[in-house]
Amino acid sequence: MQKSKRITLIVTLLMLVLSVSMFAVACKDPEDSTPANSKATLTFTYTLPDGRTESDVSGKLPNAITVDVGADVTVPDTTFSVRGCKLIGWTDGETTYVVDDTFALTTSRTLTAVFNVGYVGADGYAYLEDGSINFTFGDYEVTVPYVQGTAEYDFTVTDAATRGHLWWNETNKTFKVKEWATAVNEYVLYLPSDGSINVSLVLTLKDQTTATVSLEIGGAAWATGTYAPVEGTADEFEFTVSGSTYLPIGNEFRFKTGYMVERDDAVYGAYMLYDDTFAGTYTSGNDKLVLDAYGFATYKGQSGTYTERTDLKDVEEFEDVLLLIFTNEDRTDSVTMKIDGTAFTAVGNEIGAYNVWDPVSADKGWQKFVLDGKGGLIIQSKASRFGRFSTVATGSYNALGNNEFSLGDYTLEDGEELPEEYVKGMRFKLTVYNYGGYDEAGYIIYNAALYGSYVTADGSATLVLDGYGNAEYTVSGQSVISGTCSIVNDLVLVLGADDDMAVFQIDGTAFQKVGIEIGRYFLYNALDGLDEDTALYFNGRGEAILMRYNEATEQYDQVKTGQYVALANGTDEWTVTFADQTMRVKMLEVYMGYDQSGNDIYIPVYLVYNAAWDGTYTNGSSTLVLDGYGFKATYTGTESITGPFTVTDSIVTIIDSDNNRAVFRLANNNTFAVADASAGLHYTYDLETQTVSDAAQLYLDGLTTAKFMQNGTVTEGTYALLPDSEDEYEFTAQGVTFRFKLGYLQSYGITVYIRYNENWSGEYTFDDDEDQKIVLDGYGNVTYTDRYGETDTYTCTVAGSQGTVVTFKYDSYTTFTFLLDKSNHTYERAYDPAGYYYFYDGETVSGYKRVFLDGKGNAEISEYNNETKVYEVTASGTYAAEGSSDSVFTFTPSSGSVQAFTFKADEKEGYNVYRLADGIAGEYTCVVGENTYTFTADGFGSATYRFYDDDYGYMRTLDGEYTVEGNTVTFTMTSYGYVVFEAVLTIDTTTHTFTVVSQG
């Protein structure tokens, strides 16, 4: 049985080694000077434009040029460049020279690079030159006439017969360019009601009076019709279908063109449908709001008059009120307005629904705030991952500025509760986060432990935490790392972009940066796995603590303290020095599977260096390189392999990532040879329990020598293949002899030996029919010949102290269980439960207790002994079915101290299990209002619950499982491993009634 894991959460702080390449330029004094030897020198230098750093520099400056005073010099070409900048030329402060310019050098001087700084775009840079905007579009260089103050431009690439659209932001020095996806006369549908575009209903204006509507761009016309201007307008039209075709947008509609929309990597011309939901004039005091029915609004107020696009904000909780987001062209400012009747009210832009968000774990919770824009608040929650949000409280909130708010008073709904941090005055900040590829609105709860501004003792660096999980670390005014932050013990961990990481220790208003290697690491062997009882702690300042787990206190005790330093080779290796020991270690993370939420789990570990495991060995042109840690060995030969390895005596065993295995024998002169496949250390595989154990191990040298190691005792002997066998061996030593086979468990990445079990061996025929038979090889395999003469081999289990029940999976749908008669070597098919059934308490399957059913009415109860590593029979007797049931039985003992009991044979988690009767079988009723609820239990953990569901508005019937504690029953229904419904009931077994404590 595998020991349970104590590790529930470990924050990993691993060492990151940053290799920084600096570009250095030695600059002469820019003051002109004339050497005394009548020579003059021309040198080159540069000053970086704003927004550029040394990491943007590439290439090489031109070499200095020295000539006689008055001789001509020519400005050379150069590979020097700065990312996102055009090198225009070189200036001495008065004259700018370009490549190939020639002039007389009458005195030494320095020329400084002159740049045209580009506007940054997703696909490169654009430049403003000679009254034009120049940029790259695909394979073409495009020039667009520049108009100061204009932010958008259409352009055509004649050679490519394509159009594009350019967005130009002079404030942020950025640009964006996309290709037009439609022809000049084609328009996709823009819906002002929700701000969406529909590229399936394409309107094509064929001429001055005829138009078509197609199902897709470039597709065949779905409908043809005529259009004409709306009287009294200059840019609105009425379209009427010719014929009987029905369009989803109506056979007559009013539209307007000229609007542009973008999707993915293209832009489209759009037509907009007239929507009188967006039409009308509304007032608020002396202010006026006019909606044009096409998604645009004109606002006239104290600040002036302006027209902008509007969006309808979809907030389920405010669906009875028209809610407009009124945004300026750059979308840097917006006003939210609620329209009711002929009036409008400006409300806070915060109006909407927000899910609680954790920026550090990048996970959302099950709490939601709904803000009404006027200080009113609804708090919603859901009980499970797949549940629906329901209101748990109503109250108020206060605006603090900068998108930050505080929670006011609130009133809980009956029977509801909130997390303890949800108190009056709790601060939160609204944000937008990306979850599952979609942007969602959320709020982050303020954390005082993650707020503050801190300075180092010398004042050279600052650390600023905003209280909402964000941090910035600066040195000499320059930002070094910024990102999300969290508290780990008394430390602040900051995770920046590109997996950058930094760790800080705060003391009052001061802080210091510590090594990111800080943390606890568990001892690890690449093939044997994790030793969670031994740990090494680094404090980030050169101090190390060796710790061991104390079973009694369930804590780690400090064994000894010392110091650590990084090895000079710049890897994740360290030298740790204690008073009695010096060791070299390697730090890394290992994958340990995933948690219940499906998140990957990585554990920080350390490996101890072993000099005997380090070196390079040769065999002709082949090489074998060992890293000293067992973490990586590389064999390069006829068939190369790389992976973790072990060294036992002179035998090296490598297991690669695909669980391929290779074995080598080392020699003293740094040579090696490929060893026999049997060589290496092999763990015990127990056929009966189907478990791997290191309690007994077998070492084979690949020749004839073997060692059997058990409970600290080493028995040396020999081994050899049995006569006429290719895979069965015999170990021989004084007092110990056994037959065995070797196996390789890919899931573990280790080799095992399997001892021959005579109880699992023999040949049996079906009812004296020689043509049907099974042959057990003693190693967990059965060869089965069916009545058609078809023969195949399967892995099997043999159950019972006499080995009388054989079970194996015949195909994807069928499992055979055969009952053996060892007196005459025959077998028969078992149709009733037979074999081992493990104890199940309703929550956990236990391998420590099991019942054996022989399929003929005889039973044994056995328990696993941790010391002897075997099952011991504690009781025997008979079992019989209860009534007509084929799964419920009563055990009647004939020996042992176990009392008679009733149980159900079942299957859980892939195991055959038995579960004891809980004594509450039957139907229970409960009257709630006009409805009668029922709870029907089978007495073994399965039940049917019928109740009235307020959310759905009718009686529902659910099948699920239940657990019992006293007179309290918890009924649950699960889906894909998650609880989707739970009801807690108090039952009365005398009256067979119950009351509902909670459900949902």
Short mmCIF file of C-alpha atoms in Angstrom, two decimals, residues 285-587:
data_model
loop_
_atom_site.label_atom_id
_atom_site.label_comp_id
_atom_site.label_asym_id
_atom_site.label_seq_id
_atom_site.Cartn_x
_atom_site.Cartn_y
_atom_site.Cartn_z
CA GLY A 285 -32.06 69.07 -17.01
CA ASN A 286 -30.64 71.36 -19.71
CA ASP A 287 -28.59 68.54 -21.27
CA LYS A 288 -29.84 66.71 -24.34
CA LEU A 289 -29.05 63.28 -25.79
CA VAL A 290 -30.06 62.46 -29.37
CA LEU A 291 -29.87 58.87 -30.70
CA ASP A 292 -29.86 58.51 -34.50
CA ALA A 293 -31.12 54.88 -34.65
CA TYR A 294 -27.84 53.73 -36.23
CA GLY A 295 -25.68 53.41 -33.14
CA PHE A 296 -24.48 57.00 -32.85
CA ALA A 297 -25.42 59.59 -30.28
CA THR A 298 -25.10 63.36 -30.08
CA TYR A 299 -24.68 64.83 -26.62
CA LYS A 300 -25.28 68.53 -25.93
CA GLY A 301 -24.22 69.67 -22.52
CA GLN A 302 -22.19 72.20 -20.56
CA SER A 303 -18.96 70.78 -21.94
CA GLY A 304 -20.07 71.22 -25.58
CA THR A 305 -21.61 69.18 -28.32
CA TYR A 306 -20.09 65.99 -29.75
CA THR A 307 -21.22 62.86 -31.57
CA GLU A 308 -19.83 59.40 -30.84
CA ARG A 309 -20.69 55.72 -31.24
CA THR A 310 -22.77 54.01 -28.57
CA ASP A 311 -23.00 50.41 -27.35
CA LEU A 312 -25.80 48.68 -25.53
CA LYS A 313 -24.32 47.08 -22.44
CA ASP A 314 -25.77 43.65 -21.78
CA VAL A 315 -26.24 43.30 -18.03
CA GLU A 316 -28.84 40.68 -17.19
CA GLU A 317 -29.78 42.37 -13.92
CA PHE A 318 -30.71 45.64 -15.76
CA GLU A 319 -32.43 44.16 -18.78
CA ASP A 320 -35.53 46.36 -18.25
CA VAL A 321 -33.51 49.57 -18.78
CA LEU A 322 -31.71 50.72 -21.94
CA LEU A 323 -28.06 51.09 -20.96
CA LEU A 324 -25.71 53.02 -23.25
CA ILE A 325 -21.94 53.21 -23.20
CA PHE A 326 -21.11 56.53 -24.80
CA THR A 327 -17.42 56.46 -25.85
CA ASN A 328 -15.19 59.02 -27.56
CA GLU A 329 -13.21 58.20 -30.69
CA ASP A 330 -10.00 57.13 -28.98
CA ARG A 331 -12.09 55.13 -26.49
CA THR A 332 -10.14 56.76 -23.66
CA ASP A 333 -13.21 58.20 -21.96
CA SER A 334 -16.81 57.10 -21.69
CA VAL A 335 -20.11 58.03 -20.10
CA THR A 336 -22.78 55.52 -19.14
CA MET A 337 -26.38 56.57 -19.38
CA LYS A 338 -29.63 54.89 -18.37
CA ILE A 339 -32.68 55.80 -20.46
CA ASP A 340 -36.13 55.64 -18.93
CA GLY A 341 -39.02 57.12 -20.87
CA THR A 342 -37.91 60.46 -22.34
CA ALA A 343 -35.28 61.13 -19.69
CA PHE A 344 -31.71 59.98 -19.35
CA THR A 345 -29.50 59.73 -16.28
CA ALA A 346 -25.73 59.62 -16.32
CA VAL A 347 -24.59 56.82 -14.02
CA GLY A 348 -21.21 55.45 -13.05
CA ASN A 349 -19.32 53.53 -15.71
CA GLU A 350 -18.95 50.78 -13.14
CA ILE A 351 -22.51 49.62 -13.71
CA GLY A 352 -22.52 45.91 -14.50
CA ALA A 353 -21.74 42.45 -13.11
CA TYR A 354 -18.24 41.48 -11.94
CA ASN A 355 -16.87 38.10 -10.91
CA VAL A 356 -14.29 37.96 -8.10
CA TRP A 357 -10.80 37.51 -9.59
CA ASP A 358 -7.45 36.46 -8.13
CA PRO A 359 -4.68 37.99 -10.29
CA VAL A 360 -1.97 35.86 -8.68
CA SER A 361 -3.49 32.42 -9.23
CA ALA A 362 -5.29 33.67 -12.39
CA ASP A 363 -8.47 32.06 -11.17
CA LYS A 364 -12.01 33.32 -10.66
CA GLY A 365 -14.20 32.41 -7.73
CA TRP A 366 -17.89 31.88 -7.12
CA GLN A 367 -18.74 35.37 -5.86
CA LYS A 368 -20.19 38.14 -8.02
CA PHE A 369 -20.90 41.87 -7.48
CA VAL A 370 -23.63 43.63 -9.46
CA LEU A 371 -23.24 47.45 -9.34
CA ASP A 372 -26.11 49.68 -10.45
CA GLY A 373 -23.99 52.77 -11.15
CA LYS A 374 -25.69 54.75 -8.36
CA GLY A 375 -24.33 53.11 -5.22
CA GLY A 376 -26.64 50.08 -5.13
CA LEU A 377 -25.14 46.61 -4.87
CA ILE A 378 -26.27 43.00 -5.30
CA ILE A 379 -23.99 40.19 -4.11
CA GLN A 380 -24.46 36.87 -5.86
CA SER A 381 -22.93 33.45 -5.28
CA LYS A 382 -23.13 29.90 -6.54
CA ALA A 383 -22.74 26.72 -4.54
CA SER A 384 -20.74 24.67 -7.04
CA ARG A 385 -18.61 24.98 -10.12
CA PHE A 386 -21.51 24.22 -12.46
CA GLY A 387 -24.17 25.89 -10.35
CA ARG A 388 -26.07 29.08 -11.11
CA PHE A 389 -25.56 32.44 -9.43
CA SER A 390 -28.25 33.45 -6.96
CA THR A 391 -28.61 36.57 -4.80
CA VAL A 392 -27.22 36.21 -1.28
CA ALA A 393 -27.20 39.88 -0.18
CA THR A 394 -28.22 43.40 -1.23
CA GLY A 395 -26.58 46.62 -0.09
CA SER A 396 -24.51 49.59 -1.17
CA TYR A 397 -21.05 50.59 -2.34
CA ASN A 398 -18.98 53.78 -2.34
CA ALA A 399 -16.77 55.12 -5.15
CA LEU A 400 -13.18 55.87 -4.05
CA GLY A 401 -11.84 56.97 -7.44
CA ASN A 402 -9.47 55.30 -9.90
CA ASN A 403 -11.93 52.44 -10.43
CA GLU A 404 -11.73 51.57 -6.72
CA PHE A 405 -14.73 51.11 -4.44
CA SER A 406 -15.64 50.07 -0.93
CA LEU A 407 -18.42 47.82 0.30
CA GLY A 408 -21.15 49.55 2.30
CA ASP A 409 -23.88 48.03 4.47
CA TYR A 410 -25.63 44.95 3.16
CA THR A 411 -28.42 42.61 4.23
CA LEU A 412 -28.08 38.85 3.85
CA GLU A 413 -30.87 36.72 2.48
CA ASP A 414 -32.26 34.15 4.91
CA GLY A 415 -29.85 31.26 5.47
CA GLU A 416 -27.08 32.80 3.36
CA GLU A 417 -23.53 33.68 4.41
CA LEU A 418 -20.46 35.37 2.91
CA PRO A 419 -16.70 34.92 3.35
CA GLU A 420 -15.38 36.63 6.47
CA GLU A 421 -13.50 39.33 4.53
CA TYR A 422 -16.78 40.67 3.10
CA VAL A 423 -17.37 43.37 5.75
CA LYS A 424 -18.39 46.99 5.56
CA GLY A 425 -15.50 49.07 4.22
CA MET A 426 -13.90 46.21 2.31
CA ARG A 427 -12.15 47.76 -0.69
CA PHE A 428 -12.23 46.30 -4.18
CA LYS A 429 -11.08 47.34 -7.62
CA LEU A 430 -12.76 46.65 -10.96
CA THR A 431 -10.71 45.10 -13.75
CA VAL A 432 -10.93 43.11 -16.97
CA TYR A 433 -9.30 39.69 -16.99
CA ASN A 434 -8.91 37.01 -19.63
CA TYR A 435 -10.31 33.60 -18.73
CA GLY A 436 -10.53 30.75 -21.20
CA GLY A 437 -9.67 33.11 -24.06
CA TYR A 438 -12.46 35.58 -23.26
CA ASP A 439 -12.28 38.98 -21.60
CA GLU A 440 -14.50 39.16 -18.53
CA ALA A 441 -15.30 41.88 -16.01
CA GLY A 442 -14.06 41.21 -12.50
CA TYR A 443 -13.19 42.71 -9.15
CA ILE A 444 -10.10 42.20 -7.00
CA ILE A 445 -10.32 42.41 -3.20
CA TYR A 446 -7.86 44.75 -1.52
CA ASN A 447 -5.23 43.04 0.63
CA ALA A 448 -3.48 45.30 3.16
CA ALA A 449 -0.58 42.83 3.40
CA LEU A 450 0.13 43.51 -0.27
CA TYR A 451 0.09 47.30 -0.02
CA GLY A 452 2.86 49.77 0.69
CA SER A 453 5.95 51.56 -0.58
CA TYR A 454 9.31 50.31 0.68
CA VAL A 455 12.89 51.53 0.25
CA THR A 456 16.24 49.74 0.63
CA ALA A 457 18.60 50.84 3.39
CA ASP A 458 20.77 52.80 0.91
CA GLY A 459 17.76 54.37 -0.76
CA SER A 460 18.73 53.13 -4.22
CA ALA A 461 15.73 50.88 -4.82
CA THR A 462 11.99 50.92 -4.16
CA LEU A 463 9.28 48.29 -4.00
CA VAL A 464 5.68 49.44 -4.48
CA LEU A 465 2.70 47.15 -3.82
CA ASP A 466 -0.74 48.40 -4.86
CA GLY A 467 -2.81 46.17 -2.54
CA TYR A 468 -4.45 44.41 -5.46
CA GLY A 469 -1.80 41.86 -6.30
CA ASN A 470 0.50 44.08 -8.39
CA ALA A 471 4.04 45.17 -7.61
CA GLU A 472 6.89 47.13 -9.17
CA TYR A 473 10.57 47.00 -8.22
CA THR A 474 12.80 49.87 -9.38
CA VAL A 475 16.52 50.52 -9.03
CA SER A 476 17.89 54.04 -9.54
CA GLY A 477 14.55 55.06 -10.98
CA GLN A 478 14.53 52.32 -13.62
CA SER A 479 11.91 49.55 -13.49
CA VAL A 480 13.55 46.14 -13.04
CA ILE A 481 10.51 43.89 -12.64
CA SER A 482 6.77 44.48 -12.41
CA GLY A 483 3.93 42.00 -12.25
CA THR A 484 1.70 40.13 -9.85
CA CYS A 485 2.77 39.58 -6.27
CA SER A 486 1.90 37.27 -3.39
CA ILE A 487 2.97 36.69 0.21
CA VAL A 488 4.98 33.54 0.92
CA ASN A 489 5.62 33.28 4.65
CA ASP A 490 7.23 36.67 5.40
CA LEU A 491 8.38 37.23 1.83
CA VAL A 492 6.93 39.02 -1.21
CA LEU A 493 7.15 37.05 -4.43
CA VAL A 494 6.84 39.04 -7.67
CA LEU A 495 6.19 37.29 -10.99
CA GLY A 496 6.81 39.43 -14.04
CA ALA A 497 6.56 38.95 -17.77
CA ASP A 498 8.48 36.10 -19.45
CA ASP A 499 8.52 34.17 -16.16
CA ASP A 500 10.82 36.73 -14.49
CA MET A 501 10.78 36.33 -10.71
CA ALA A 502 12.07 38.28 -7.72
CA VAL A 503 11.76 37.77 -3.96
CA PHE A 504 11.85 40.48 -1.30
CA GLN A 505 11.90 40.53 2.49
CA ILE A 506 10.12 43.46 4.17
CA ASP A 507 11.02 44.88 7.58
CA GLY A 508 8.91 47.88 8.53
CA THR A 509 9.25 50.43 5.74
CA ALA A 510 12.51 48.92 4.49
CA PHE A 511 13.07 45.91 2.28
CA GLN A 512 15.88 43.87 0.80
CA LYS A 513 16.02 41.67 -2.26
CA VAL A 514 16.87 38.05 -1.49
CA GLY A 515 17.81 35.15 -3.73
CA ILE A 516 14.94 33.55 -5.58
CA GLU A 517 16.36 30.19 -4.61
CA ILE A 518 14.75 30.76 -1.22
CA GLY A 519 12.40 27.99 -0.15
CA ARG A 520 12.12 24.36 0.90
CA TYR A 521 13.35 21.56 -1.35
CA PHE A 522 12.71 17.85 -0.88
CA LEU A 523 15.31 15.16 -1.41
CA TYR A 524 14.82 13.50 -4.77
CA ASN A 525 16.24 10.62 -6.75
CA ALA A 526 15.44 10.75 -10.44
CA LEU A 527 14.40 7.08 -10.60
CA ASP A 528 13.43 6.25 -7.01
CA GLY A 529 11.33 9.40 -6.65
CA LEU A 530 10.58 11.83 -3.82
CA ASP A 531 11.76 11.53 -0.20
CA GLU A 532 9.27 13.85 1.50
CA ASP A 533 10.78 13.17 4.93
CA THR A 534 14.04 14.99 4.13
CA ALA A 535 14.15 18.66 3.13
CA LEU A 536 16.70 21.41 2.59
CA TYR A 537 15.78 25.05 3.23
CA PHE A 538 17.56 28.04 1.65
CA ASN A 539 16.82 31.44 3.18
CA GLY A 540 17.91 33.53 0.19
CA ARG A 541 20.88 35.00 2.08
CA GLY A 542 23.31 32.09 2.08
CA GLU A 543 22.00 30.15 5.11
CA ALA A 544 20.86 26.52 4.76
CA ILE A 545 18.86 24.27 7.12
CA LEU A 546 18.57 20.49 6.83
CA MET A 547 15.15 19.28 8.08
CA ARG A 548 13.52 15.92 8.72
CA TYR A 549 9.85 15.11 9.19
CA ASN A 550 8.72 14.15 12.71
CA GLU A 551 5.83 11.67 12.61
CA ALA A 552 4.87 12.41 16.21
CA THR A 553 4.58 16.19 15.84
CA GLU A 554 3.69 16.11 12.13
CA GLN A 555 6.23 18.87 11.56
CA TYR A 556 9.74 19.19 10.17
CA ASP A 557 12.51 19.33 12.77
CA GLN A 558 15.73 21.28 12.24
CA VAL A 559 18.60 18.79 12.02
CA LYS A 560 21.53 21.14 11.35
CA THR A 561 22.35 24.55 9.90
CA GLY A 562 25.06 25.71 7.55
CA GLN A 563 25.84 27.93 4.57
CA TYR A 564 25.38 27.63 0.83
CA VAL A 565 27.01 29.31 -2.16
CA ALA A 566 26.31 29.04 -5.87
CA LEU A 567 28.80 27.14 -7.99
CA ALA A 568 30.84 29.36 -10.27
CA ASN A 569 29.50 27.74 -13.44
CA GLY A 570 26.28 29.74 -13.23
CA THR A 571 23.93 26.75 -13.13
CA ASP A 572 21.32 25.77 -10.52
CA GLU A 573 24.01 23.97 -8.51
CA TRP A 574 25.13 24.87 -5.02
CA THR A 575 27.70 23.88 -2.43
CA VAL A 576 26.16 23.38 1.03
CA THR A 577 28.47 23.26 4.02
CA PHE A 578 27.51 21.96 7.47
CA ALA A 579 29.87 21.44 10.40
CA ASP A 580 30.14 17.71 9.68
CA GLN A 581 29.39 17.59 5.97
CA THR A 582 29.85 19.37 2.66
CA MET A 583 27.69 18.42 -0.28
CA ARG A 584 26.99 19.63 -3.77
CA VAL A 585 23.32 19.83 -4.73
CA LYS A 586 21.21 20.61 -7.77
CA MET A 587 17.83 22.37 -7.50
#
